[in-house]
């Protein structure tokens, strides 16, 4: 269901549901919502932008970024749609193909990753699973489960900044302005979630493009990172695999 739900911190059932099928962006089909980020009283939500598991194209359904403002709390929370942008996938492909990042045309192989028949769980697939903001909140960072980058060894996780995200949501711009991409060595894993703490540091849940990987001692791992492209994330000694049902 295309719903935002509000839950009590103490646990239990949702106390409010807001349908973004019937309200706001009015997305009739499954968005495959993967991540959100908050800036002030605005919440940003993004779909996976991926193909279906069998590789069938789902671009029109899953390729949306939308934002709402919120006020109140609990059952009295009110969401108000701000805007929606639905061209990130095609513009990311063009950005890569045209060497707008300066690393060589088609460096990340996004045209091939988004092609029909390519499953998102492949190491060369395409799936946005994390989203957060830069340390100064001026850029919205898209974090990828796939592709895992570096054309030779496929071992780096990819983050692409969107520098004009507010203008895209406000419909005062129709073309995304992408910042310098960031590639992080997470031991061959992609990014499953990334969040910025109140101390300005980031916590990353990293995992393989597929459900598991024999190439690492732990398929899933936690990392902390200071948000600087030149800094190496630090892996924490937390066994996330032990939390997964066998």
Short mmCIF file of C-alpha atoms in Angstrom, two decimals:
data_model
loop_
_atom_site.label_atom_id
_atom_site.label_comp_id
_atom_site.label_asym_id
_atom_site.label_seq_id
_atom_site.Cartn_x
_atom_site.Cartn_y
_atom_site.Cartn_z
CA UNK A 1 0.00 0.00 0.00
CA UNK A 2 1.24 3.51 -0.82
CA UNK A 3 0.87 4.84 2.71
CA UNK A 4 2.75 6.89 5.26
CA UNK A 5 2.05 5.57 8.75
CA UNK A 6 2.59 7.25 12.11
CA UNK A 7 3.45 4.93 15.01
CA UNK A 8 3.72 5.60 18.75
CA UNK A 9 7.26 5.45 20.10
CA UNK A 10 6.08 2.98 22.74
CA UNK A 11 5.10 0.51 20.04
CA UNK A 12 1.81 -0.84 18.79
CA UNK A 13 -0.41 -0.22 15.80
CA UNK A 14 -0.23 2.86 13.61
CA UNK A 15 -2.26 5.78 14.91
CA UNK A 16 -2.50 7.51 11.53
CA UNK A 17 -2.32 6.55 7.87
CA UNK A 18 -1.89 9.02 5.00
CA UNK A 19 -2.31 7.64 1.50
CA UNK A 20 -0.06 9.06 -1.19
CA UNK A 21 -2.18 7.14 -3.66
CA UNK A 22 -5.25 9.23 -2.81
CA UNK A 23 -3.46 12.40 -1.67
CA UNK A 24 -0.44 14.47 -2.65
CA UNK A 25 1.52 12.87 -5.50
CA UNK A 26 -1.34 10.37 -6.08
CA UNK A 27 0.90 7.45 -7.04
CA UNK A 28 -1.48 4.68 -8.01
CA UNK A 29 1.03 1.83 -8.32
CA UNK A 30 3.65 0.52 -5.91
CA UNK A 31 6.36 3.13 -5.37
CA UNK A 32 8.68 0.64 -3.65
CA UNK A 33 9.53 3.40 -1.17
CA UNK A 34 13.06 2.82 0.10
CA UNK A 35 14.29 5.87 1.99
CA UNK A 36 13.43 9.20 3.52
CA UNK A 37 15.24 12.27 4.80
CA UNK A 38 14.14 15.18 6.95
CA UNK A 39 15.12 18.84 6.63
CA UNK A 40 13.25 21.04 9.09
CA UNK A 41 9.55 20.31 8.75
CA UNK A 42 9.93 18.76 5.28
CA UNK A 43 10.15 15.01 4.71
CA UNK A 44 11.56 13.68 1.43
CA UNK A 45 10.66 10.19 0.21
CA UNK A 46 12.11 8.22 -2.69
CA UNK A 47 11.22 5.06 -4.57
CA UNK A 48 13.82 2.48 -5.53
CA UNK A 49 13.86 3.59 -9.20
CA UNK A 50 14.63 -0.07 -9.91
CA UNK A 51 13.36 -2.68 -12.30
CA UNK A 52 11.22 -5.46 -10.88
CA UNK A 53 12.98 -8.50 -9.43
CA UNK A 54 12.65 -10.35 -12.73
CA UNK A 55 14.19 -7.41 -14.59
CA UNK A 56 10.90 -6.11 -16.01
CA UNK A 57 10.79 -2.31 -16.34
CA UNK A 58 9.02 -0.50 -13.49
CA UNK A 59 10.43 2.98 -14.11
CA UNK A 60 7.07 4.73 -14.37
CA UNK A 61 5.92 3.28 -11.04
CA UNK A 62 9.06 3.49 -8.89
CA UNK A 63 10.90 6.54 -10.22
CA UNK A 64 9.52 9.27 -7.98
CA UNK A 65 10.94 11.62 -5.36
CA UNK A 66 8.30 13.50 -3.39
CA UNK A 67 8.15 15.74 -0.35
CA UNK A 68 5.60 16.64 2.31
CA UNK A 69 5.55 19.07 5.17
CA UNK A 70 4.28 17.80 8.49
CA UNK A 71 2.81 19.36 11.59
CA UNK A 72 1.30 18.06 14.79
CA UNK A 73 2.09 14.70 16.33
CA UNK A 74 0.62 11.25 16.74
CA UNK A 75 -2.95 10.87 15.50
CA UNK A 76 -3.04 14.64 14.97
CA UNK A 77 -0.18 14.67 12.45
CA UNK A 78 -0.96 16.49 9.23
CA UNK A 79 0.92 15.88 5.97
CA UNK A 80 0.83 18.39 3.11
CA UNK A 81 2.25 17.54 -0.29
CA UNK A 82 4.98 19.93 -1.46
CA UNK A 83 5.93 18.47 -4.82
CA UNK A 84 7.12 15.48 -6.84
CA UNK A 85 9.99 14.92 -9.28
CA UNK A 86 9.98 11.88 -11.54
CA UNK A 87 12.94 12.17 -13.91
CA UNK A 88 15.92 11.27 -11.72
CA UNK A 89 16.56 7.88 -13.32
CA UNK A 90 16.66 9.11 -16.91
CA UNK A 91 18.73 12.14 -15.93
CA UNK A 92 21.21 10.02 -13.95
CA UNK A 93 21.69 7.82 -17.02
CA UNK A 94 22.31 10.89 -19.20
CA UNK A 95 24.68 12.41 -16.59
CA UNK A 96 26.76 9.22 -16.67
CA UNK A 97 26.63 8.69 -20.44
CA UNK A 98 27.64 12.28 -21.17
CA UNK A 99 30.55 12.24 -18.67
CA UNK A 100 29.08 15.12 -16.68
CA UNK A 101 30.92 13.76 -13.62
CA UNK A 102 34.29 13.91 -15.37
CA UNK A 103 35.25 10.27 -14.82
CA UNK A 104 34.70 9.12 -18.37
CA UNK A 105 31.60 8.52 -20.45
CA UNK A 106 29.42 5.74 -19.03
CA UNK A 107 31.87 5.28 -16.14
CA UNK A 108 29.20 3.86 -13.82
CA UNK A 109 27.41 1.93 -16.55
CA UNK A 110 23.99 3.29 -15.60
CA UNK A 111 22.49 2.88 -19.06
CA UNK A 112 23.19 -0.85 -18.91
CA UNK A 113 22.14 -1.08 -15.25
CA UNK A 114 18.69 0.38 -15.93
CA UNK A 115 18.04 -1.60 -19.10
CA UNK A 116 15.06 -3.94 -19.31
CA UNK A 117 15.96 -7.46 -18.23
CA UNK A 118 18.54 -6.40 -15.63
CA UNK A 119 17.47 -7.44 -12.13
CA UNK A 120 18.12 -4.77 -9.47
CA UNK A 121 19.84 -7.27 -7.15
CA UNK A 122 22.71 -7.78 -9.56
CA UNK A 123 26.03 -6.11 -8.78
CA UNK A 124 25.55 -4.17 -12.03
CA UNK A 125 21.85 -3.57 -11.40
CA UNK A 126 20.18 -0.31 -10.37
CA UNK A 127 18.49 0.35 -7.06
CA UNK A 128 18.40 3.40 -4.76
CA UNK A 129 17.99 2.17 -1.18
CA UNK A 130 19.38 5.00 0.93
CA UNK A 131 18.93 8.75 1.07
CA UNK A 132 20.15 11.47 3.38
CA UNK A 133 21.41 15.05 3.18
CA UNK A 134 24.92 16.48 3.06
CA UNK A 135 26.39 17.86 6.30
CA UNK A 136 25.08 21.35 5.43
CA UNK A 137 21.72 20.03 4.07
CA UNK A 138 22.42 21.74 0.74
CA UNK A 139 22.45 18.48 -1.22
CA UNK A 140 20.26 15.41 -1.15
CA UNK A 141 22.41 12.30 -1.31
CA UNK A 142 21.15 9.27 -3.26
CA UNK A 143 22.75 6.06 -1.98
CA UNK A 144 22.77 2.93 -4.12
CA UNK A 145 22.40 -0.73 -3.32
CA UNK A 146 23.43 -1.29 -6.92
CA UNK A 147 25.40 -0.76 -8.96
CA UNK A 148 28.44 -1.47 -6.85
CA UNK A 149 31.03 0.55 -8.69
CA UNK A 150 34.60 0.39 -9.96
CA UNK A 151 34.43 -1.26 -13.35
CA UNK A 152 37.28 -3.63 -12.56
CA UNK A 153 36.54 -5.12 -9.15
CA UNK A 154 33.02 -3.86 -8.33
CA UNK A 155 33.76 -3.14 -4.67
CA UNK A 156 32.66 0.46 -3.99
CA UNK A 157 29.30 1.83 -2.89
CA UNK A 158 27.97 4.84 -4.77
CA UNK A 159 26.47 8.12 -3.52
CA UNK A 160 25.28 10.80 -5.96
CA UNK A 161 24.40 14.28 -4.61
CA UNK A 162 21.43 16.20 -5.99
CA UNK A 163 22.33 19.84 -5.42
CA UNK A 164 19.06 21.49 -6.49
CA UNK A 165 16.58 19.11 -4.89
CA UNK A 166 14.46 21.90 -3.45
CA UNK A 167 14.04 23.48 -6.88
CA UNK A 168 13.09 20.13 -8.40
CA UNK A 169 10.43 19.56 -5.75
CA UNK A 170 9.16 23.14 -6.11
CA UNK A 171 9.01 22.69 -9.92
CA UNK A 172 11.23 25.73 -10.45
CA UNK A 173 13.79 23.44 -12.11
CA UNK A 174 13.23 20.47 -14.41
CA UNK A 175 16.82 19.22 -14.68
CA UNK A 176 18.69 17.78 -11.72
CA UNK A 177 22.08 19.26 -10.87
CA UNK A 178 24.26 16.36 -9.74
CA UNK A 179 27.32 16.97 -7.59
CA UNK A 180 30.60 15.05 -7.54
CA UNK A 181 29.86 11.35 -6.95
CA UNK A 182 31.24 9.65 -3.85
CA UNK A 183 32.53 6.08 -3.88
CA UNK A 184 32.94 4.37 -0.51
CA UNK A 185 34.77 1.15 0.20
CA UNK A 186 32.31 -0.89 2.27
CA UNK A 187 34.00 -4.21 1.61
CA UNK A 188 32.22 -4.86 -1.67
CA UNK A 189 28.80 -4.03 -0.23
CA UNK A 190 26.28 -1.49 -1.43
CA UNK A 191 24.31 0.91 0.76
CA UNK A 192 21.06 -0.39 2.21
CA UNK A 193 20.45 2.63 4.48
CA UNK A 194 22.28 5.82 5.46
CA UNK A 195 21.29 8.31 8.14
CA UNK A 196 22.88 11.43 9.55
CA UNK A 197 23.02 11.68 13.34
CA UNK A 198 22.62 14.79 15.46
CA UNK A 199 26.44 14.83 15.79
CA UNK A 200 26.80 15.20 12.02
CA UNK A 201 28.23 11.70 11.53
CA UNK A 202 26.59 9.09 9.35
CA UNK A 203 25.55 5.54 10.12
CA UNK A 204 25.49 3.22 7.12
CA UNK A 205 23.89 -0.20 6.86
CA UNK A 206 25.83 -1.94 4.10
CA UNK A 207 24.92 -5.13 2.32
CA UNK A 208 25.52 -6.97 -0.93
CA UNK A 209 23.51 -6.21 -4.03
CA UNK A 210 22.02 -9.68 -3.72
CA UNK A 211 20.56 -11.18 -0.53
CA UNK A 212 23.94 -12.43 0.64
CA UNK A 213 27.55 -12.69 -0.48
CA UNK A 214 30.26 -15.30 -0.05
CA UNK A 215 32.93 -12.67 -0.74
CA UNK A 216 32.78 -11.11 2.75
CA UNK A 217 32.83 -12.61 6.24
CA UNK A 218 29.56 -10.81 7.06
CA UNK A 219 27.04 -10.07 4.34
CA UNK A 220 25.68 -7.10 6.28
CA UNK A 221 27.69 -4.60 8.30
CA UNK A 222 27.42 -1.25 10.06
CA UNK A 223 29.77 1.62 9.26
CA UNK A 224 30.25 5.10 10.65
CA UNK A 225 31.46 7.91 8.37
CA UNK A 226 32.17 11.61 8.73
CA UNK A 227 30.58 12.54 5.39
CA UNK A 228 33.85 13.50 3.69
CA UNK A 229 34.59 11.88 0.34
CA UNK A 230 38.27 11.61 1.30
CA UNK A 231 37.52 9.72 4.53
CA UNK A 232 37.27 5.95 4.87
CA UNK A 233 34.16 4.61 6.62
CA UNK A 234 34.84 2.67 9.82
CA UNK A 235 33.27 -0.78 10.16
CA UNK A 236 31.71 -1.51 13.53
CA UNK A 237 32.03 -4.87 15.26
CA UNK A 238 28.32 -5.65 15.04
CA UNK A 239 27.11 -8.98 13.66
CA UNK A 240 23.99 -8.03 11.73
CA UNK A 241 23.88 -11.46 10.09
CA UNK A 242 23.16 -12.97 13.51
CA UNK A 243 19.94 -10.93 13.69
CA UNK A 244 18.56 -12.39 10.45
CA UNK A 245 16.28 -15.44 10.62
CA UNK A 246 17.84 -18.52 9.12
#
